[in-house]
Short mmCIF file of C-alpha atoms in Angstrom, two decimals:
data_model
loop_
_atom_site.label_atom_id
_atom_site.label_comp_id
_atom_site.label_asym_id
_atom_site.label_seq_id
_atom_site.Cartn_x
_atom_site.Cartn_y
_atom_site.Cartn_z
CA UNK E 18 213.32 -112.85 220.64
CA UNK E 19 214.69 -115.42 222.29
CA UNK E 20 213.28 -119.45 222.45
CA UNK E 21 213.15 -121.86 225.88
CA UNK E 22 212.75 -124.92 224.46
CA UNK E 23 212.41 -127.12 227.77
CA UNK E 24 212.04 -130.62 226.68
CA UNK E 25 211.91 -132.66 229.95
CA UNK E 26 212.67 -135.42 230.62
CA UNK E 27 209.41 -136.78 232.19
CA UNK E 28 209.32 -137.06 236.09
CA UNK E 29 211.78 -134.09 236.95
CA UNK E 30 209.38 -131.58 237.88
CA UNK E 31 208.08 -130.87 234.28
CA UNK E 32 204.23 -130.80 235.20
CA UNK E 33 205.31 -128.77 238.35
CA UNK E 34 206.95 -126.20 235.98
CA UNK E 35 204.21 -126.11 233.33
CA UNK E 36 201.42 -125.67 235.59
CA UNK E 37 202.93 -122.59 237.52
CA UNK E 38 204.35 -120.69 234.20
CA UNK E 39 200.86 -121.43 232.53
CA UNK E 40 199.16 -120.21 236.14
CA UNK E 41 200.92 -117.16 236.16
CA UNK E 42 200.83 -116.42 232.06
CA UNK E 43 199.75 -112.67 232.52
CA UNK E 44 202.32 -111.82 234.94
CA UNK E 45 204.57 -113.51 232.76
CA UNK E 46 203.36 -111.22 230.07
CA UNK E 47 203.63 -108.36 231.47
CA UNK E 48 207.48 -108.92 232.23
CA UNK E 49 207.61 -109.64 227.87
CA UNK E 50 207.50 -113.16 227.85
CA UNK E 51 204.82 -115.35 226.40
CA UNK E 52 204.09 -118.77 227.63
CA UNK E 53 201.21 -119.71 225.01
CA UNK E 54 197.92 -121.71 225.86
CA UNK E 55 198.72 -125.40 224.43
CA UNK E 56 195.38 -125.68 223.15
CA UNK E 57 193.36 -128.77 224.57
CA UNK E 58 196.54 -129.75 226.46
CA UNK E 59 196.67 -126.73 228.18
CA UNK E 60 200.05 -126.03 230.15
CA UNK E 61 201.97 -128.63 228.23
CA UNK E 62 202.75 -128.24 224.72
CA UNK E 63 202.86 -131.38 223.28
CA UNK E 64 200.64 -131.30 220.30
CA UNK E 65 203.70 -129.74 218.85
CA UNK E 66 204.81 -133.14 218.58
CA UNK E 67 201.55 -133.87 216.11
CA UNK E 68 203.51 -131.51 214.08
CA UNK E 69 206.77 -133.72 213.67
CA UNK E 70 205.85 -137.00 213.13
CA UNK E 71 203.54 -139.66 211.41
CA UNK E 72 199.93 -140.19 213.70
CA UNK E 73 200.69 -143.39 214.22
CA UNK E 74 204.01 -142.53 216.12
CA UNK E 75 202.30 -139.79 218.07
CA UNK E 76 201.64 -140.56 221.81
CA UNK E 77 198.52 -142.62 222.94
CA UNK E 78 198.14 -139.75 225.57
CA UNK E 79 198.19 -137.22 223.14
CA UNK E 80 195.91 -139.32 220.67
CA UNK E 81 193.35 -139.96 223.39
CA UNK E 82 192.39 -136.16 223.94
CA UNK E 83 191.01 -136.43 220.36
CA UNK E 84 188.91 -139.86 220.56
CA UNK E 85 191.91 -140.96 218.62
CA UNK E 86 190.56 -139.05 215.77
CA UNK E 87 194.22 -138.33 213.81
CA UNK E 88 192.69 -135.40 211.80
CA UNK E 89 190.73 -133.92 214.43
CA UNK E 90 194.32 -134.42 216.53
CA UNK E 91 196.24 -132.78 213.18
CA UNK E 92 194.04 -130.07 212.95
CA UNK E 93 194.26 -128.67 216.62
CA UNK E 94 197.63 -129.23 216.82
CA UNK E 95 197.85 -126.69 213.84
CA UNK E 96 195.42 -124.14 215.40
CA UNK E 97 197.70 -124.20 218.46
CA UNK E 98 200.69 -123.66 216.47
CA UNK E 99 198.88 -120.99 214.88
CA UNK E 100 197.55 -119.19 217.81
CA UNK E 101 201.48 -119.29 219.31
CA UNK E 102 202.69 -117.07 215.67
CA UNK E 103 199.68 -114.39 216.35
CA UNK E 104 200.03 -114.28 220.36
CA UNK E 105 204.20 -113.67 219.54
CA UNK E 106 203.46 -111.24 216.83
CA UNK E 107 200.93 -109.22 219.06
CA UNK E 108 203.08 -109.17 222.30
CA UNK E 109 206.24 -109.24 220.85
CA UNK E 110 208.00 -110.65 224.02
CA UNK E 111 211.72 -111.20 224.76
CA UNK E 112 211.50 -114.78 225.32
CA UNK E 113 209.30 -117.52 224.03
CA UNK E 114 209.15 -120.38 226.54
CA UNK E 115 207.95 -123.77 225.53
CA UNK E 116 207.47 -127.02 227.75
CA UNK E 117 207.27 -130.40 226.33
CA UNK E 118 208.91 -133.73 227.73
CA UNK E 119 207.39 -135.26 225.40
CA UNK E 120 209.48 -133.37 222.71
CA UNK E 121 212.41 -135.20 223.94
CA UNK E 122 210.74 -138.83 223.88
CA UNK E 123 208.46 -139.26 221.26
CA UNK E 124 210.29 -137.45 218.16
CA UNK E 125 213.22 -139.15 216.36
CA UNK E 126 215.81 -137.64 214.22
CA UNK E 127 213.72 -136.01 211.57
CA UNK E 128 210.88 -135.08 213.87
CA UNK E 129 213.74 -132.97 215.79
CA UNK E 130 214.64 -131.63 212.35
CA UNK E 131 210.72 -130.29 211.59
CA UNK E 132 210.89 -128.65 215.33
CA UNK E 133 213.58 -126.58 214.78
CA UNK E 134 212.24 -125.63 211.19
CA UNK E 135 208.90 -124.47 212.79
CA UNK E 136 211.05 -122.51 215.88
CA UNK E 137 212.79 -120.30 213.36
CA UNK E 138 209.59 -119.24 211.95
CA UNK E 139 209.58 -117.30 214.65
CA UNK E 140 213.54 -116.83 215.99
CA UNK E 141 216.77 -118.38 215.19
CA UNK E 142 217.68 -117.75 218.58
CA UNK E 143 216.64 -121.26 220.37
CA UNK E 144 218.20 -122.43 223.45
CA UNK E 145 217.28 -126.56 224.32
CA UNK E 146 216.99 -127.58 227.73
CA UNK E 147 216.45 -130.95 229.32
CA UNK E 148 216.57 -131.90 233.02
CA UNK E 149 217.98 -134.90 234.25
CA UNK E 150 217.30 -137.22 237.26
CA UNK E 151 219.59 -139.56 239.05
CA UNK E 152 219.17 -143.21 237.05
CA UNK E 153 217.34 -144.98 240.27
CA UNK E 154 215.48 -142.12 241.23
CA UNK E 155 213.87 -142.09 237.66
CA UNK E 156 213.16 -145.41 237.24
CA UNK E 157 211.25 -145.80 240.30
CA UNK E 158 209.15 -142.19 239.75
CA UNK E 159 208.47 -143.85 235.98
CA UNK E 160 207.44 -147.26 237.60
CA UNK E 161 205.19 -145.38 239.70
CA UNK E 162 203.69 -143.27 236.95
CA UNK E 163 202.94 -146.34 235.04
CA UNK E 164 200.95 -148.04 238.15
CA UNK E 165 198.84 -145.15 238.50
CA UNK E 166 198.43 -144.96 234.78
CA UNK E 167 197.13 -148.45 234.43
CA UNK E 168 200.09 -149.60 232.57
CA UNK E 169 203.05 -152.13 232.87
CA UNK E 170 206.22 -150.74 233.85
CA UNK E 171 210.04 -151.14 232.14
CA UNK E 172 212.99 -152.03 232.07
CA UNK E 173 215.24 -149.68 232.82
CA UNK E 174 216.88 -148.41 229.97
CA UNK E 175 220.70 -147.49 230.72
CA UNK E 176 221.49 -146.19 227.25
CA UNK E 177 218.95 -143.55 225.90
CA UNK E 178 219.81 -140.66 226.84
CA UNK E 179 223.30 -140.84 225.06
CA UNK E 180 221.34 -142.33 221.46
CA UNK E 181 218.51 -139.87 221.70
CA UNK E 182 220.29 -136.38 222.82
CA UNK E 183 222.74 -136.14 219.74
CA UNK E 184 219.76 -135.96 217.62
CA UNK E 185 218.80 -132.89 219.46
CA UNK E 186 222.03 -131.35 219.30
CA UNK E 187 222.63 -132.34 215.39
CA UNK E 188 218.95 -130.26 214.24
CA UNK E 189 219.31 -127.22 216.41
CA UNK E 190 223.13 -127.21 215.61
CA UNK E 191 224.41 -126.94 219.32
CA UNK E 192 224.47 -128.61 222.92
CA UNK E 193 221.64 -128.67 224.82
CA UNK E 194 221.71 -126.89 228.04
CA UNK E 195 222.05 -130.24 230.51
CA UNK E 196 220.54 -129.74 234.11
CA UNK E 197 219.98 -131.39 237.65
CA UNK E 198 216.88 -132.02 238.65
CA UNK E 199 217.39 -133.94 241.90
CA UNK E 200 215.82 -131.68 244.62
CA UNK E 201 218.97 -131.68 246.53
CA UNK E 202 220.64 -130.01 243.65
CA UNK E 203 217.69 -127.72 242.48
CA UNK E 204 217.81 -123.88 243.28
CA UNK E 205 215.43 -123.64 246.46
CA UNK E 206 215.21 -127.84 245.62
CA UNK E 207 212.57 -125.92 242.96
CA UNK E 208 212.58 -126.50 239.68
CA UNK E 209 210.05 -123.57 239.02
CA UNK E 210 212.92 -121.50 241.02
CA UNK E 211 215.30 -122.88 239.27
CA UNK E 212 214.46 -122.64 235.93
CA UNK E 213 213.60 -118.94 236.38
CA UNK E 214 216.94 -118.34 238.05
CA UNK E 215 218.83 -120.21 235.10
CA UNK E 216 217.10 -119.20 231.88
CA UNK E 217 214.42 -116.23 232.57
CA UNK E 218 216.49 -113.88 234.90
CA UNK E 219 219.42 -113.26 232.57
CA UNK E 220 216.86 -112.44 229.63
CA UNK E 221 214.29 -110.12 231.94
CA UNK E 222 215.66 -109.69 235.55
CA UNK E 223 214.95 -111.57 238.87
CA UNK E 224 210.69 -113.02 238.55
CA UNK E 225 209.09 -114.66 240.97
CA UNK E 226 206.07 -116.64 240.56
CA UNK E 227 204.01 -118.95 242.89
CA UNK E 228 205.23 -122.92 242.65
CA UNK E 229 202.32 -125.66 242.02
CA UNK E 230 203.89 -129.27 243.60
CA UNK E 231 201.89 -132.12 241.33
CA UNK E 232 202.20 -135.35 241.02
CA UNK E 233 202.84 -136.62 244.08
CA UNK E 234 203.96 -139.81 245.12
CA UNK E 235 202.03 -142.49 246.82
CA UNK E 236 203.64 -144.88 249.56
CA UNK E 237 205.21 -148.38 248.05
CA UNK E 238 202.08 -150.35 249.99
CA UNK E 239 199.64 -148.54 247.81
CA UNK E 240 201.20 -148.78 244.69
CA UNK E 241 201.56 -152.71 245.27
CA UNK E 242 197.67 -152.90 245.62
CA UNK E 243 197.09 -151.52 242.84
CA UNK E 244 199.22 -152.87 240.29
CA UNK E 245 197.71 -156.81 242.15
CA UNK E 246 194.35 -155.14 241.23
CA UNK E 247 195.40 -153.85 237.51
CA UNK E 248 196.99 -157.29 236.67
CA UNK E 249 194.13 -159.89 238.19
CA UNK E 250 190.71 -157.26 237.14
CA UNK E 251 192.35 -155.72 233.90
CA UNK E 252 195.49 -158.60 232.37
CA UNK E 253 195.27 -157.14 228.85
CA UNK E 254 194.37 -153.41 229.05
CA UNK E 255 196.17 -150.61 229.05
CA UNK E 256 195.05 -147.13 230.95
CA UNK E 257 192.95 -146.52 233.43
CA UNK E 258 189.30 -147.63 234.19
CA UNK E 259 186.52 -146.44 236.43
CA UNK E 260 187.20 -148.99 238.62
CA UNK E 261 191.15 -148.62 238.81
CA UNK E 262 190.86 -144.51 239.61
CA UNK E 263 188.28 -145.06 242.40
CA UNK E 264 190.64 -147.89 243.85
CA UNK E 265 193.69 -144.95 243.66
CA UNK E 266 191.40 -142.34 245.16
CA UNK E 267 190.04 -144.64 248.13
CA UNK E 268 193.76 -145.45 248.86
CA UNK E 269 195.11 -141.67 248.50
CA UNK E 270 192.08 -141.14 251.13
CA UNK E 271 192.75 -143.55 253.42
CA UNK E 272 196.64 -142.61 253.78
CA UNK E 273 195.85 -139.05 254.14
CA UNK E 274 193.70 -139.66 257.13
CA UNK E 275 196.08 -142.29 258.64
CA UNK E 276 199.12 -139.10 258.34
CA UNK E 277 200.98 -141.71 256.71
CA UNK E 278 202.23 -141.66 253.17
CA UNK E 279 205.99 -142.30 252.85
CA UNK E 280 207.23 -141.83 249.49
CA UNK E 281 208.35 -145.18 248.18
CA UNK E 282 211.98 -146.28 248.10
CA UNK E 283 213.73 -148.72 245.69
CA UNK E 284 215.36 -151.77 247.62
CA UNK E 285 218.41 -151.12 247.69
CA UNK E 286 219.95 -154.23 245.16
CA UNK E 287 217.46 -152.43 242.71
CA UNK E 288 219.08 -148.73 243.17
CA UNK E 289 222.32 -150.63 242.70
CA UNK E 290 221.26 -152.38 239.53
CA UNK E 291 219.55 -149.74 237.93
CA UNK E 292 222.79 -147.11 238.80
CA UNK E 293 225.02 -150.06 237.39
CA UNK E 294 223.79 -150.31 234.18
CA UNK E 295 223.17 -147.14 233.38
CA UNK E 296 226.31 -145.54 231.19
CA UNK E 297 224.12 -142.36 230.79
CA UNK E 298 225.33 -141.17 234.32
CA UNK E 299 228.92 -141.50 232.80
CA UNK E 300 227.95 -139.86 229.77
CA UNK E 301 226.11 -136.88 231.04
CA UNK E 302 229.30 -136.71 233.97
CA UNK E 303 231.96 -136.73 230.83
CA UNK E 304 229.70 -134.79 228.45
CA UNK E 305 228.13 -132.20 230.28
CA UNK E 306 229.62 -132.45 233.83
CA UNK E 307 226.17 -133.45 235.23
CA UNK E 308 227.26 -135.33 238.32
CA UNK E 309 224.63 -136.95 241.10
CA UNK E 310 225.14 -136.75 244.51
CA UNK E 311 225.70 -140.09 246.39
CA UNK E 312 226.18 -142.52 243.46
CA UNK E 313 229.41 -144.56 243.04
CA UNK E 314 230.42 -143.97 239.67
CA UNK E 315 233.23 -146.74 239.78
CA UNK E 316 230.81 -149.69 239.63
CA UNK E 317 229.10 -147.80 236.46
CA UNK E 318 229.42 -151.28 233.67
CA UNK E 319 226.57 -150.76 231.59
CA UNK E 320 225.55 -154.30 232.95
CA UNK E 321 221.72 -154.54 231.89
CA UNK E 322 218.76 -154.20 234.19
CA UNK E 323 216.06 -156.13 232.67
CA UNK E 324 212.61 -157.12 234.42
CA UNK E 325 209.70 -158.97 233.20
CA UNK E 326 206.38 -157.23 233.39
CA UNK E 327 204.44 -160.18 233.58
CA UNK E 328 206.10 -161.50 236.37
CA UNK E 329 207.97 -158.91 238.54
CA UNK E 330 205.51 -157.11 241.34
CA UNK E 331 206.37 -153.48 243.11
CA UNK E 332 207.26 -155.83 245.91
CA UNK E 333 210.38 -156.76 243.99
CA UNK E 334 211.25 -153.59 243.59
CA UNK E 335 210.46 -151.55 246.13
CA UNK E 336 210.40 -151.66 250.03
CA UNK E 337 206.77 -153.11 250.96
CA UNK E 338 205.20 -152.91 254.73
CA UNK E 339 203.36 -156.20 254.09
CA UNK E 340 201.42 -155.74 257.19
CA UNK E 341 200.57 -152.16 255.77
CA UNK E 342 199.88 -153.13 252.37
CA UNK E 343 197.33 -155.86 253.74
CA UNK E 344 195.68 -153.58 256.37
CA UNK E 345 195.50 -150.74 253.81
CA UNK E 346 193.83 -153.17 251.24
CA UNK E 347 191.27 -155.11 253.62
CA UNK E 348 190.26 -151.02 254.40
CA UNK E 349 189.89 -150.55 250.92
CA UNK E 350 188.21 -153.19 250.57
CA UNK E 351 185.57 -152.19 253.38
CA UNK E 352 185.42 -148.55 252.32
CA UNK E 353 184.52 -149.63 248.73
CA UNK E 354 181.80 -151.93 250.08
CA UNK E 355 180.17 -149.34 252.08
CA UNK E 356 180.25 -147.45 248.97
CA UNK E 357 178.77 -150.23 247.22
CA UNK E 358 175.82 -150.53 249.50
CA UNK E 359 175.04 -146.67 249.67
CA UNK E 360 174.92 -146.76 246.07
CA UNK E 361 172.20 -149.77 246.20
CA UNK E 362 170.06 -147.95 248.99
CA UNK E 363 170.04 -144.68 246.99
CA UNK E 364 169.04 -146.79 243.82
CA UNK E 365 166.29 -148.67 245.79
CA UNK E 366 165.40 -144.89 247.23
CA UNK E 367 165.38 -143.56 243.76
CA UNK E 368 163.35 -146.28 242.52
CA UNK E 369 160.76 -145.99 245.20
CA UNK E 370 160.10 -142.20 245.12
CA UNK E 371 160.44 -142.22 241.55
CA UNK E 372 157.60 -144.61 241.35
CA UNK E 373 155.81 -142.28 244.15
CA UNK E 374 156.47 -138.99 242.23
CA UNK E 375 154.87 -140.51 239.07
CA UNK E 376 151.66 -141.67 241.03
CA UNK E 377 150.97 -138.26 242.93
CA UNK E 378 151.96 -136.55 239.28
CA UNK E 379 149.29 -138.88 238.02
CA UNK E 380 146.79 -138.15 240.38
CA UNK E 381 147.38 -134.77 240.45
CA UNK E 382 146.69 -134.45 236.56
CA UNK E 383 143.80 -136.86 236.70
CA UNK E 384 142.27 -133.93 239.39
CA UNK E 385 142.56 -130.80 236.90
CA UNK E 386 140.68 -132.57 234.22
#
């Protein structure tokens, strides 16, 4: 049996790729390969990480399925483990395929170590494969990720890739497999197409399976409105609230009826920056010959890109209709008082008939006696 261990990165397509192989599971099974359940995280398997490394270096995401309950967290993570030995030794498939980008971020070098000594419990035959994105394209899908998450964004970090992936490659004993995932360079610009094409195919034959596009991206204006909301209603917290995912879904709403919701696009002294500083484009070019369409490797200097999350604003980043962003937030702004008011009608509503429902049931019981 044979081992896909796809470990990410994050934002190139890995929920995408996740959600259809874990969609289509029994097809999948039928063809001898086994995508396992990942327990309460479903698609994505990254309670393996639980596995690898101390609680307190595990991932808040990952901590805040279990109430951040570490032994509650330890003990699924070992059921899920579990259940992936006794689904393999039942089906006995030809490949194993595991998703994860959080296997690539969160575990350092001995955590990469433990991985590959729970992998060969099962095969010895384990292929690692990470995706890569263009260094400006990332950084602005990651800055939006953190907006919607409730969260400050980065810095752009120029360097990582070329610390982190030798660790990889030193515990499973070989390169990883090092792939595009800019949509202009994807198979079908798929990476559910692609990755089938690559990796599955040469094991099993040709498979098709439906594609599941997540994760979409919001327009630039939207983003800005909520990050001003995030940093005046909620300075110190981190994640979501109620308030900050009705905000996102009144916003979504509004754009989708207006037909207009233009992906955002980094101003272009920021794409510059961000491309500049990052070596990791030369690295994966010279190391892997991973090149990126459209980017000037010349003016590659490793010159940082730093930003301050207190003070710089998706306006400084990306491309902002202000007229847009301010007619988009005074709707808003309307939508969620009409909202507001229906809610206190229905209350007073509530209140009224409840108070009428308990009279009549009182009268009516005062009758049969």
């Amino acid at each position: 049996m044979k081992i896909l261990l796809h470990m990410g990165l994050s934002k190139t397509g890995t929920t995408s790729l996740q959600s259809a192989l874990f969609a289509s599971r029994e097809q999948l099974r039928k063809r001898g390969i086994v995508y396992p359940d990942g327990g309460p995280a479903r698609e994505n398997h990254k309670l393996l990480t639980v596995l690898l490394q101390p609680p307190d270096s595990v991932a808040r995401d990952v901590k805040f399925i279990f109430d951040f309950d570490d032994a509650r967290m330890r003990r699924a993570a070992q059921d899920m483990w579990e259940a992936t030995k006794r689904e393999v030794e039942r089906a006995r498939p030809e490949l194993l395929i595991l998703s994860s980008e959080y296997l690539f971020a969160k575990p350092r070098a001995e955590g990469f170590h433990k991985l590959r000594e729970l992998l060969t419990q099962l095969s010895h035959d384990i292929t690692p494969i990470v995706y890569f994105r263009e260094a400006a394209a990332h950084f602005g899908s990651r800055v939006q990720q953190s907006v919607k998450n409730g969260r400050p964004f980065e810095s752009a970090d120029g360097s990582h890739l070329q610390r982190e992936t030798p660790l990889i490659e030193a515990a499973f004993g070989k390169p990883i497999v090092a792939c595009v995932a800019d949509r202009d360079q994807l198979l079908d610009g798929d990476i559910v197409t692609d990755f089938l094409a690559r990796f599955v195919a040469p094991a099993v034959g040709a498979i098709e399976i439906a594609p599941v596009r997540l994760n979409e991206s919001v327009s630039a204006e939207v983003l800005a409105i909520i990050d001003r909301f995030r940093r005046l209603r909620y300075p110190n917290h981190v994640g979501t609230m109620p308030e900050h995912h009705s905000l996102r879904v009144i916003l979504a709403n509004l754009e989708c009826e207006s037909g207009r919701a233009a992906s955002p696009r980094l101003r272009p002294e920021v794409t510059e920056a961000v491309r500049r500083s990052s070596s990791d484009m030369l690295w994966l070019r010279d190391r892997y010959g991973i090149e990126f369409r459209g980017v000037d490797y010349a003016v590659i200097d490793g010159a940082p890109f730093d930003i301050d999350p207190a003070r710089t604003t998706i306006e400084d980043l990306f491309e902002v209709d202000a007229d847009v962003r301010d007619a988009l937030q005074t709707a808003a702004l309307a939508e969620a008082l009409s909202s507001w008011r229906q809610l206190q009608r229905m209350s007073r509503i509530s209140r009224v008939v409840g108070a009428a429902g308990i009279g009549l049931f009182a009268k009516r019981r005062a009758g049969k006696r």
